[in-house]
Coordinates of C-alpha atoms and ligand atoms in Angstrom, one line a residue:
Chain A
M1190 CA -23.9 -15.3 -21.4
S1191 CA -26.0 -18.1 -19.7
G1192 CA -25.5 -21.2 -17.5
S1193 CA -24.7 -23.3 -20.5
N1194 CA -21.7 -21.6 -20.6
I1195 CA -20.2 -23.6 -17.6
R1196 CA -20.6 -27.0 -19.8
D1197 CA -18.2 -25.1 -22.3
L1198 CA -15.7 -24.7 -19.3
Y1199 CA -16.0 -28.2 -17.5
Q1200 CA -16.2 -29.9 -20.5
Q1201 CA -16.0 -33.9 -20.6
V1202 CA -12.5 -34.1 -20.7
I1203 CA -11.2 -31.6 -18.0
M1204 CA -13.9 -33.3 -15.4
D1205 CA -11.9 -36.8 -16.8
H1206 CA -8.3 -35.5 -16.1
N1207 CA -9.5 -33.2 -13.3
K1208 CA -10.6 -37.0 -11.5
K1209 CA -7.6 -38.8 -13.2
P1210 CA -4.7 -36.6 -13.2
R1211 CA -2.1 -38.0 -16.1
N1212 CA 1.3 -38.4 -14.5
F1213 CA 0.3 -36.9 -11.5
R1214 CA 3.6 -38.6 -9.5
E1215 CA 7.0 -37.5 -7.8
M1216 CA 10.2 -37.8 -10.6
L1217 CA 12.8 -38.6 -8.9
D1218 CA 15.0 -38.5 -11.7
A1219 CA 13.8 -35.3 -13.2
N1220 CA 16.7 -32.9 -14.7
H1221 CA 14.1 -29.9 -14.6
L1222 CA 11.9 -29.2 -11.6
A1223 CA 10.2 -25.5 -10.8
H1224 CA 7.0 -25.0 -8.3
G1225 CA 3.9 -23.2 -9.5
N1226 CA 1.8 -21.0 -7.3
N1227 CA -1.2 -18.8 -7.3
P1228 CA -1.2 -17.3 -3.8
L1229 CA -4.7 -15.8 -4.5
C1230 CA -6.6 -19.1 -4.5
G1231 CA -3.8 -21.6 -2.9
D1232 CA -3.4 -23.7 -6.0
A1233 CA 0.1 -25.0 -5.8
L1234 CA 2.4 -27.5 -8.1
V1235 CA 5.2 -29.1 -9.0
V1236 CA 6.7 -29.7 -12.8
F1237 CA 9.0 -32.4 -13.1
V1238 CA 10.6 -33.1 -16.0
K1239 CA 13.5 -35.6 -17.8
M1240 CA 15.2 -34.2 -20.6
A1241 CA 16.8 -36.6 -23.2
G1242 CA 19.2 -34.4 -25.2
D1243 CA 16.1 -32.2 -26.6
V1244 CA 13.8 -34.1 -26.3
I1245 CA 10.7 -34.2 -23.3
E1246 CA 11.0 -37.9 -22.3
D1247 CA 9.3 -37.7 -19.2
L1248 CA 7.1 -35.3 -18.1
S1249 CA 4.8 -35.2 -14.6
F1250 CA 3.4 -32.8 -11.8
Q1251 CA 2.2 -32.8 -8.3
G1252 CA -0.2 -30.8 -5.9
S1253 CA -3.2 -29.3 -5.2
G1254 CA -5.8 -27.2 -7.4
C1255 CA -9.0 -26.4 -9.1
A1256 CA -10.7 -28.8 -11.7
I1257 CA -9.0 -26.3 -14.6
S1258 CA -5.3 -26.6 -13.2
V1259 CA -5.1 -30.0 -12.3
A1260 CA -6.7 -30.9 -15.8
S1261 CA -4.6 -28.4 -17.6
A1262 CA -1.7 -29.5 -15.7
S1263 CA -2.8 -33.5 -16.9
L1264 CA -3.6 -32.4 -20.7
M1265 CA 0.1 -30.7 -20.3
T1266 CA 1.9 -33.8 -19.3
E1267 CA 0.0 -36.1 -21.7
I1268 CA 0.4 -34.0 -24.7
L1269 CA 4.4 -32.7 -24.4
K1270 CA 5.9 -36.1 -23.3
G1271 CA 8.2 -37.1 -26.3
K1272 CA 8.5 -33.6 -27.9
T1273 CA 10.9 -31.9 -28.8
I1274 CA 12.4 -28.3 -27.2
E1275 CA 11.0 -26.5 -29.9
Q1276 CA 7.8 -28.5 -30.6
A1277 CA 6.7 -27.8 -26.6
E1278 CA 7.6 -24.0 -27.5
E1279 CA 5.3 -24.0 -30.3
I1280 CA 2.6 -25.5 -28.5
Y1281 CA 3.1 -23.3 -25.4
Q1282 CA 2.5 -20.1 -27.1
Q1283 CA -0.4 -21.7 -28.9
V1284 CA -2.0 -22.0 -25.3
H1285 CA -1.3 -19.1 -24.9
K1286 CA -3.2 -17.5 -27.5
Q1287 CA -6.1 -19.5 -27.0
M1288 CA -6.6 -17.9 -24.0
T1289 CA -6.0 -14.7 -24.3
N1290 CA -8.1 -14.1 -27.4
E1291 CA -5.6 -14.1 -30.2
D1292 CA -6.5 -16.5 -33.1
A1293 CA -4.8 -19.8 -32.1
D1294 CA -3.8 -23.0 -34.4
P1295 CA -6.2 -25.7 -33.6
A1296 CA -3.6 -27.8 -35.5
I1297 CA -1.4 -27.4 -33.0
L1298 CA -3.8 -27.6 -30.3
G1299 CA -5.3 -30.7 -31.0
K1300 CA -6.9 -31.9 -27.6
L1301 CA -6.0 -28.7 -25.9
E1302 CA -9.1 -26.6 -27.6
V1303 CA -10.9 -27.9 -24.5
L1304 CA -8.8 -25.2 -22.4
G1305 CA -10.1 -22.6 -24.4
G1306 CA -13.1 -22.2 -22.4
V1307 CA -11.6 -20.4 -19.6
R1308 CA -11.5 -17.5 -22.3
E1309 CA -15.0 -16.3 -21.4
F1310 CA -14.0 -16.7 -17.4
P1311 CA -11.2 -14.0 -17.0
A1312 CA -10.6 -14.8 -13.6
R1313 CA -10.2 -18.2 -14.2
V1314 CA -7.5 -18.1 -16.8
K1315 CA -4.6 -17.9 -14.6
C1316 CA -5.8 -21.7 -13.2
A1317 CA -5.5 -22.8 -16.4
T1318 CA -2.1 -21.4 -17.6
L1319 CA 0.0 -22.0 -14.2
S1320 CA 1.3 -25.3 -14.8
W1321 CA 2.2 -24.1 -18.7
H1322 CA 4.3 -21.5 -17.0
T1323 CA 5.5 -23.4 -14.4
M1324 CA 7.1 -26.0 -17.1
H1325 CA 8.6 -23.3 -19.3
T1326 CA 10.1 -22.2 -16.5
A1327 CA 11.1 -25.7 -15.6
M1328 CA 12.9 -26.4 -18.6
E1329 CA 14.9 -22.8 -19.0
S1330 CA 16.2 -23.6 -15.4
D1331 CA 18.2 -26.2 -14.6
H1332 CA 17.6 -26.0 -10.8
D1333 CA 14.5 -25.6 -8.8
I1334 CA 13.0 -22.3 -9.2
S1335 CA 9.7 -20.8 -8.2
V1336 CA 6.5 -19.3 -10.3
T1337 CA 4.1 -16.9 -9.2
T1338 CA 0.8 -16.2 -10.4
E1339 CA -1.9 -14.0 -9.1
Chain B
M643 CA -38.6 -1.3 16.0
G644 CA -39.2 -4.5 16.3
I645 CA -41.1 -5.4 13.2
F646 CA -38.5 -6.4 10.9
D647 CA -40.1 -5.9 7.1
I648 CA -38.0 -7.6 4.7
H649 CA -39.7 -6.5 1.6
A650 CA -39.1 -3.0 2.6
V651 CA -35.4 -3.0 3.4
R652 CA -34.7 -4.4 0.0
K653 CA -36.6 -1.8 -1.5
D654 CA -33.5 0.4 0.3
F655 CA -30.9 -1.4 -2.0
P656 CA -31.3 -0.6 -5.1
I657 CA -28.3 -3.3 -6.4
L658 CA -29.8 -6.2 -5.5
E659 CA -32.0 -5.6 -7.9
Q660 CA -30.4 -6.9 -11.0
E661 CA -29.9 -10.3 -12.7
V662 CA -26.8 -12.1 -13.1
Y663 CA -26.1 -14.1 -16.1
G664 CA -30.2 -14.9 -16.6
F665 CA -30.7 -15.8 -12.7
P666 CA -31.8 -13.2 -9.8
L667 CA -29.1 -12.0 -8.4
A668 CA -28.0 -13.5 -4.4
Y669 CA -25.7 -11.5 -3.1
L670 CA -24.2 -13.9 -0.4
D671 CA -20.3 -12.1 0.0
N672 CA -21.3 -9.2 2.6
A673 CA -18.7 -10.2 5.1
A674 CA -16.2 -9.0 2.1
S675 CA -18.1 -6.0 1.9
S676 CA -22.0 -5.1 2.1
Q677 CA -23.8 -3.4 -0.2
K678 CA -25.3 0.1 -0.1
P679 CA -28.8 1.6 0.7
I680 CA -30.2 4.3 -1.0
Q681 CA -30.0 6.8 1.9
V682 CA -26.3 6.6 1.9
I683 CA -25.8 7.1 -1.5
E684 CA -28.4 9.9 -1.3
A685 CA -26.2 11.4 2.0
M686 CA -23.2 11.3 0.3
N687 CA -24.9 12.8 -2.9
D688 CA -26.2 15.3 -1.0
Y689 CA -23.0 16.7 0.5
Y690 CA -21.4 16.9 -2.8
R691 CA -24.1 18.8 -4.7
Q692 CA -24.9 21.3 -1.8
D693 CA -22.0 21.2 1.1
N694 CA -19.0 20.4 -0.6
A695 CA -15.6 22.0 1.1
N696 CA -13.0 21.5 3.3
V697 CA -13.7 21.0 7.5
H698 CA -12.4 22.5 10.4
R699 CA -11.1 25.5 8.2
G700 CA -13.0 27.7 6.5
V701 CA -15.8 31.0 7.8
H702 CA -18.1 30.3 5.1
R703 CA -21.0 28.6 5.0
L704 CA -20.5 25.6 2.8
S705 CA -17.1 24.3 5.4
Q706 CA -19.5 24.8 8.0
R707 CA -22.3 23.1 6.6
A708 CA -19.6 20.4 5.6
T709 CA -17.8 20.4 9.2
D710 CA -21.2 20.1 11.0
A711 CA -22.7 16.9 8.7
Y712 CA -18.3 15.4 9.3
E713 CA -18.7 16.0 13.4
G714 CA -22.7 14.4 12.9
A715 CA -21.0 11.7 11.9
R716 CA -18.9 11.2 14.7
S717 CA -21.2 11.5 17.5
K718 CA -23.2 8.9 15.5
V719 CA -21.0 7.0 15.9
R720 CA -20.3 7.2 19.4
D721 CA -23.7 6.8 20.1
F722 CA -23.2 3.3 18.1
I723 CA -20.5 1.8 19.8
H724 CA -21.1 3.5 23.2
A725 CA -18.2 5.2 23.5
K726 CA -18.1 8.1 26.4
S727 CA -17.1 10.7 24.4
D728 CA -16.6 12.4 20.5
K729 CA -12.8 12.6 21.5
E730 CA -12.5 8.9 21.7
I731 CA -13.5 8.5 18.2
V732 CA -11.2 8.7 15.7
F733 CA -11.4 8.2 11.4
V734 CA -9.4 6.1 9.6
R735 CA -9.6 4.5 6.5
G736 CA -10.7 1.2 7.9
A737 CA -9.7 -1.7 10.5
T738 CA -6.6 -2.2 8.6
E739 CA -5.0 1.2 9.5
A740 CA -6.7 1.6 12.7
I741 CA -4.7 -1.6 13.7
N742 CA -1.4 -0.4 12.5
L743 CA -1.8 2.9 13.8
I744 CA -2.1 1.2 17.2
A745 CA 0.7 -1.2 16.6
H746 CA 2.9 2.1 15.9
S747 CA 1.5 4.8 18.3
F748 CA 0.3 3.0 20.8
V749 CA 2.5 -0.8 20.9
R750 CA 6.0 0.3 19.3
P751 CA 7.1 2.5 21.6
M752 CA 6.3 0.6 24.9
L753 CA 7.6 -3.1 23.2
N754 CA 11.0 -4.1 24.0
A755 CA 12.9 -7.4 22.2
G756 CA 11.0 -10.9 24.2
D757 CA 8.1 -9.2 24.7
E758 CA 4.7 -10.8 23.6
I759 CA 1.7 -9.9 21.5
L760 CA -1.2 -12.1 21.9
I761 CA -3.4 -12.6 19.2
S762 CA -5.4 -15.6 18.0
H763 CA -5.5 -18.6 15.4
M764 CA -8.3 -16.7 13.8
E765 CA -7.6 -13.8 13.1
H766 CA -7.6 -12.0 9.7
H767 CA -4.1 -11.2 8.4
A768 CA -5.2 -7.6 9.1
N769 CA -4.7 -8.1 12.8
I770 CA -1.9 -10.8 12.1
V771 CA 0.5 -8.9 9.7
P772 CA 0.8 -5.6 11.3
W773 CA 1.6 -7.3 14.5
Q774 CA 4.4 -9.9 13.0
M775 CA 6.1 -6.6 11.7
L776 CA 6.1 -5.1 14.5
C777 CA 7.9 -8.0 16.4
D778 CA 10.4 -8.6 13.7
E779 CA 11.7 -5.2 14.0
I780 CA 11.8 -5.3 17.8
G781 CA 12.2 -9.1 18.8
A782 CA 9.2 -9.5 20.2
K783 CA 7.0 -12.4 19.9
L784 CA 4.0 -13.4 18.2
I785 CA 1.5 -15.8 21.1
V786 CA -1.4 -17.2 18.9
I787 CA -4.0 -18.3 21.3
P788 CA -5.3 -21.6 19.6
M789 CA -8.6 -22.9 18.0
T790 CA -10.6 -26.3 18.3
D791 CA -12.0 -28.2 15.2
R792 CA -14.9 -26.9 15.5
G793 CA -13.6 -23.1 15.0
E794 CA -14.0 -22.1 18.5
L795 CA -10.5 -20.4 20.2
D796 CA -9.3 -23.1 23.0
L797 CA -9.4 -21.4 26.2
S798 CA -7.6 -23.9 28.1
T799 CA -4.4 -22.4 28.3
F800 CA -5.6 -18.9 27.8
D801 CA -4.1 -18.0 31.6
D802 CA -1.1 -18.8 30.8
L803 CA -0.6 -17.2 27.7
L804 CA -1.4 -13.9 29.5
T805 CA 1.9 -12.7 31.0
S806 CA 4.2 -10.2 32.4
K807 CA 5.5 -9.2 28.8
T808 CA 1.9 -9.1 27.0
K809 CA 2.1 -6.0 25.9
I810 CA -1.2 -6.7 24.1
M811 CA -4.0 -8.6 23.4
A812 CA -5.6 -8.2 20.2
I813 CA -9.0 -10.3 18.9
G814 CA -11.4 -10.4 16.7
E815 CA -14.9 -10.3 18.0
V816 CA -16.3 -12.4 15.1
S817 CA -14.2 -14.3 12.5
N818 CA -14.5 -13.9 9.0
A819 CA -14.0 -17.2 7.9
L820 CA -15.8 -19.0 10.2
G821 CA -18.4 -16.7 11.7
T822 CA -17.2 -17.5 15.0
I823 CA -18.3 -15.1 17.8
N824 CA -15.6 -14.7 20.4
P825 CA -16.4 -14.5 24.2
V826 CA -14.4 -11.0 23.7
K827 CA -15.7 -9.4 27.0
M828 CA -14.4 -12.5 29.8
M829 CA -11.1 -12.4 27.5
T830 CA -10.9 -8.6 28.0
R831 CA -11.1 -8.7 31.8
K832 CA -8.8 -11.5 32.1
A833 CA -6.0 -9.7 30.4
H834 CA -7.3 -6.2 32.4
E835 CA -6.7 -8.2 35.8
K836 CA -3.0 -8.7 34.6
G837 CA -2.6 -5.0 33.2
I838 CA -2.8 -6.1 29.6
P839 CA -4.1 -3.8 27.0
V840 CA -6.8 -5.1 24.5
L841 CA -7.9 -3.9 21.0
I842 CA -11.3 -5.6 19.7
D843 CA -11.2 -5.9 16.0
G844 CA -14.8 -5.5 15.1
A845 CA -14.8 -5.1 11.6
Q846 CA -17.1 -8.2 11.0
A847 CA -19.3 -7.8 14.2
V848 CA -20.6 -4.3 13.7
P849 CA -22.8 -5.6 10.5
H850 CA -24.6 -7.6 12.4
M851 CA -24.9 -6.9 16.2
P852 CA -25.2 -4.3 19.2
A853 CA -21.8 -2.7 19.8
D854 CA -20.7 -1.5 22.8
V855 CA -17.2 -0.8 24.2
Q856 CA -18.1 0.2 27.4
D857 CA -19.5 -3.0 27.9
I858 CA -16.8 -4.8 26.6
D859 CA -14.1 -2.4 28.4
C860 CA -11.7 -3.4 25.7
D861 CA -9.3 -0.2 25.1
F862 CA -9.5 -0.2 21.2
Y863 CA -12.0 -1.3 19.0
V864 CA -11.5 -1.0 15.4
F865 CA -14.0 -1.4 12.2
S866 CA -14.4 -0.5 8.8
G867 CA -17.7 1.3 7.1
H868 CA -18.1 -0.6 3.9
K869 CA -18.5 -4.0 5.7
M870 CA -21.9 -2.4 7.6
F871 CA -23.5 -0.7 4.5
A872 CA -21.5 2.6 4.5
P873 CA -18.8 3.3 1.9
T874 CA -15.2 2.4 1.3
G875 CA -12.4 4.2 2.4
I876 CA -13.7 5.1 6.2
G877 CA -13.2 3.6 9.5
V878 CA -12.9 3.8 12.7
L879 CA -10.7 3.8 15.7
Y880 CA -12.4 3.7 19.3
G881 CA -9.5 4.3 21.9
K882 CA -10.4 5.0 26.0
E883 CA -9.6 8.9 25.9
A884 CA -6.9 8.4 28.4
L885 CA -4.7 6.3 26.3
L886 CA -5.2 8.2 23.3
E887 CA -4.0 11.3 24.8
E888 CA -0.5 9.5 25.9
M889 CA -0.1 8.5 22.3
A890 CA 1.7 10.3 20.1
P891 CA 0.7 11.2 16.7
W892 CA 0.9 8.6 13.7
Q893 CA 0.5 10.9 10.7
G894 CA 2.2 14.4 10.7
G895 CA 0.1 17.3 8.4
G896 CA -2.6 19.5 8.6
D897 CA -5.3 19.5 10.8
M898 CA -3.5 17.5 13.6
I899 CA -1.5 20.4 14.7
L900 CA -2.6 23.7 16.8
S901 CA 0.5 25.5 16.0
V902 CA 3.5 25.0 13.9
S903 CA 6.9 26.7 14.1
F904 CA 10.1 25.2 12.2
E905 CA 11.2 25.1 16.4
K906 CA 8.2 23.5 18.0
T907 CA 5.0 22.0 16.4
Q908 CA 2.2 21.8 19.1
Y909 CA -0.2 18.9 18.7
N910 CA -4.0 19.2 18.1
V911 CA -6.7 17.6 21.0
L912 CA -7.8 14.5 20.6
P913 CA -9.3 13.1 18.0
Y914 CA -7.9 15.4 15.3
K915 CA -4.3 14.6 17.0
F916 CA -5.0 11.5 14.4
E917 CA -6.4 13.0 11.7
A918 CA -3.6 14.4 9.7
G919 CA -4.7 15.9 6.3
T920 CA -8.2 16.6 4.8
P921 CA -10.4 13.5 6.0
N922 CA -12.9 11.3 3.2
I923 CA -15.6 14.0 4.1
A924 CA -18.1 12.1 1.8
G925 CA -17.3 8.7 3.2
T926 CA -17.8 10.0 7.2
I927 CA -20.9 11.4 5.9
G928 CA -21.7 8.1 4.0
L929 CA -20.7 6.0 7.6
G930 CA -23.7 8.3 10.0
A931 CA -25.8 7.6 7.4
A932 CA -25.5 3.7 7.9
I933 CA -25.6 4.2 11.3
D934 CA -29.2 6.5 11.3
Y935 CA -30.0 3.5 8.8
M936 CA -29.2 0.6 10.4
N937 CA -30.8 2.3 13.6
S938 CA -33.9 3.0 11.5
V939 CA -34.2 -0.8 11.2
G940 CA -33.4 -1.7 14.8
I941 CA -30.1 -3.4 15.4
E942 CA -31.9 -5.9 17.5
A943 CA -34.3 -6.7 14.8
L944 CA -31.9 -7.1 12.3
A945 CA -29.7 -9.4 13.8
K946 CA -32.4 -11.6 15.0
Y947 CA -33.7 -11.7 11.6
E948 CA -30.0 -12.9 10.1
Q949 CA -29.7 -15.4 12.9
D950 CA -32.8 -17.1 11.7
L951 CA -31.5 -17.0 8.1
L952 CA -28.3 -18.4 9.3
V953 CA -29.5 -21.0 11.2
Y954 CA -32.4 -21.8 8.0
A955 CA -28.9 -22.0 5.8
T956 CA -27.4 -24.0 8.4
N957 CA -30.3 -26.7 8.6
K958 CA -30.4 -26.9 5.1
L959 CA -26.3 -27.6 4.4
T960 CA -26.2 -29.7 6.8
A961 CA -29.3 -31.9 5.5
M962 CA -27.2 -32.5 2.2
D963 CA -24.6 -34.9 1.6
G964 CA -21.4 -34.4 0.4
I965 CA -21.5 -30.9 2.3
R966 CA -18.6 -30.0 5.2
I967 CA -19.5 -27.1 7.1
I968 CA -16.3 -25.2 8.0
G969 CA -16.7 -23.8 11.4
T970 CA -19.2 -25.1 13.5
A971 CA -19.2 -22.9 16.8
E972 CA -21.7 -23.0 19.3
N973 CA -22.2 -18.7 19.0
K974 CA -22.1 -17.7 15.1
A975 CA -22.8 -14.7 13.0
S976 CA -23.4 -14.1 9.8
V977 CA -20.6 -16.6 7.7
L978 CA -21.0 -20.1 6.5
S979 CA -17.9 -21.6 5.0
F980 CA -18.2 -25.1 3.4
M981 CA -16.8 -27.4 1.2
I982 CA -17.8 -29.3 -1.8
D983 CA -16.5 -33.1 -1.3
G984 CA -14.7 -33.8 -4.5
V985 CA -14.4 -30.2 -5.5
H986 CA -12.2 -27.2 -5.2
P987 CA -13.7 -24.0 -3.8
H988 CA -12.7 -22.1 -6.9
D989 CA -14.6 -24.2 -9.2
V990 CA -17.7 -24.3 -6.7
G991 CA -17.5 -20.0 -7.1
T992 CA -16.9 -20.1 -10.8
I993 CA -20.3 -22.1 -11.0
F994 CA -22.6 -20.6 -8.5
D995 CA -21.8 -17.0 -10.1
Q996 CA -23.4 -18.6 -13.1
Q997 CA -26.7 -19.1 -11.4
G998 CA -26.3 -15.6 -10.0
V999 CA -25.1 -16.8 -6.6
A1000 CA -22.1 -14.2 -5.6
I1001 CA -20.3 -16.1 -2.6
R1002 CA -16.4 -16.0 -2.2
A1003 CA -13.7 -18.7 -2.8
G1004 CA -10.5 -18.3 -1.1
H1005 CA -8.6 -18.1 1.8
H1006 CA -10.7 -15.3 3.0
C1007 CA -7.0 -13.2 4.1
A1008 CA -7.2 -15.9 7.1
Q1009 CA -4.2 -18.4 6.0
P1010 CA -3.7 -20.0 9.2
V1011 CA -7.3 -21.0 9.5
M1012 CA -6.9 -22.7 5.8
Q1013 CA -3.6 -24.7 7.1
F1014 CA -5.9 -25.6 10.6
Y1015 CA -8.0 -27.2 8.5
G1016 CA -5.8 -28.6 5.9
I1017 CA -7.6 -27.0 3.1
P1018 CA -6.2 -24.3 0.9
A1019 CA -9.8 -22.3 0.6
T1020 CA -13.7 -22.6 1.0
A1021 CA -16.5 -21.4 -0.1
R1022 CA -18.0 -18.6 1.9
A1023 CA -21.5 -17.5 2.0
S1024 CA -21.7 -14.0 4.0
F1025 CA -24.9 -12.5 5.1
A1026 CA -26.4 -9.4 5.5
F1027 CA -30.2 -8.5 7.2
Y1028 CA -31.1 -7.6 3.3
N1029 CA -30.6 -11.8 2.5
T1030 CA -34.0 -13.9 1.9
M1031 CA -34.6 -17.2 2.8
E1032 CA -35.2 -17.3 -1.5
E1033 CA -31.8 -17.0 -1.5
V1034 CA -30.4 -19.6 0.9
D1035 CA -32.8 -21.9 -1.3
A1036 CA -30.9 -20.1 -4.4
L1037 CA -27.7 -21.5 -2.7
V1038 CA -28.8 -25.0 -2.1
D1039 CA -29.7 -25.0 -5.9
A1040 CA -26.4 -24.2 -7.3
I1041 CA -24.9 -26.5 -4.7
E1042 CA -26.8 -29.3 -6.4
K1043 CA -25.9 -28.3 -9.7
V1044 CA -21.8 -28.2 -8.5
Q1045 CA -22.8 -31.7 -7.3
E1046 CA -24.9 -32.7 -10.6
L1047 CA -21.6 -31.5 -13.2
F1048 CA -18.9 -33.1 -10.7
A1049 CA -21.0 -36.5 -10.5
Ligands
PLP2547 C1 -12.1 -9.6 10.5 C2 -11.7 -8.4 10.0 N1 -10.9 -7.4 10.5 C3 -10.4 -7.1 9.5 C4 -10.6 -6.7 8.2 C5 -9.7 -5.6 7.4 O1 -10.9 -4.7 7.2 P1 -10.3 -3.7 5.6 O2 -9.7 -4.2 4.9 O3 -11.6 -2.8 5.5 O4 -9.2 -2.7 6.5 C6 -11.2 -7.5 7.6 C7 -12.1 -7.9 6.2 O5 -12.1 -8.8 5.6 C8 -12.2 -8.6 8.5 O6 -13.2 -9.4 8.0

């Protein structure tokens, strides 16, 4: 690995979403919500979901973390908004695969392929997955619960 | 002694001569754990090759040699921290275990509901959690000496915090998150004026400056080998003999007894009363070798060199735009914690690593310090006497790289 790999991790899309996170707001009428924490680095975020039937009508997050975790959360809200639970689940599985070195489907990942850069940085995989785990937990519960990765 | 030769010193640390991602390694994570000189590695090797046997037991030759080496290390520690007697030196796993031992065997038996334990806002979790657990169990109160924006202890109310209810004061000599050197001698004197026993956590002090428990006059002093060029898994509890004598053992087993019957067990004399079971013999020998090594370099000399390094690094970072140094105390040792504007410390750590610069990014097991500054983490460079000015320059280059990437 050489110094140039750092550009694979911190790609333009990541830097942009870190600087200007999308859907970065509290959602007062959310019907699902979960807290995500990474106690080792202090990353902490809240994911808000508003479901209409089985469609994700609105998705937002708040919190603080490193560029990877913020960008990942921001991208997630952008991609999943308007998707059905089933579609969201499929994307979640593909994101997981791509970060754990399994073959993932680029057609499903689309823009989310930029998150694949963390594969080469095992210490950072948890930064990228925190928001996704938190979203997954939020969807599965109808009350406030916490997720912890470390 | 006196003349410090950095080139000679570096030759003793083979691990430093490597490249990481094509860059020369700059190991600036010494506050987490230090590297070991070849003399320490060899001493442990020799023990396993030639003398390996259990201590205090055998009549045979190897056991004798192992015991001599083990007890020899105890005397080296005694001289290193200027204790009065070998009996005051108890070998433990590290600073954490030593603090837990004192909490359990010294403080717990005399702690009542409503009593107080005094620590400071800048303690390592190892000097917070054992006291908190004890307070929760007994219904005692944890009292915290506040700190200032510069990262110094705020002693304006100190006299009032030392009360008739305070059962122990436990304070770090050097903060691992900020590098602040605390005035432990003065604080110990004031605590003693009110009859309060004092524990000093010297984990971040002993690698960087001369240690003198009699000068501080503390009742207990604790530190870990691995932060002072010795192996992991060995550390020291110093206690004044009269106090250790009064204390009950905390673990039972072999070595800590004189005689055992099912009716009654007679405990061994100091310090063996507190060393139940077969100890970390190789680690202890390694610790002795690390002390010999530090003495051969000269502790005053290495302390002075390290100060030059810290001043050089501090000046460099202060001159840069977009850098905030966390912890700007008047008296500091070894540690430079900082934030780069607009960049999370974790991103800093990863990008540094790609440039061969090893630092720690995180809360440094001192979350209350992070809460004080309202930040989740810092990037922390921490130095040892084998670091060079060129490595500080590599740190500066790495910061510039981060700023360029996040521009
Ligand atoms: C000030 C201080 N005290 C205590 C400890 C705990 O040391 P150990 O983990 O070796 O027991 C550390 C380690 O980081 C420290 O920096």
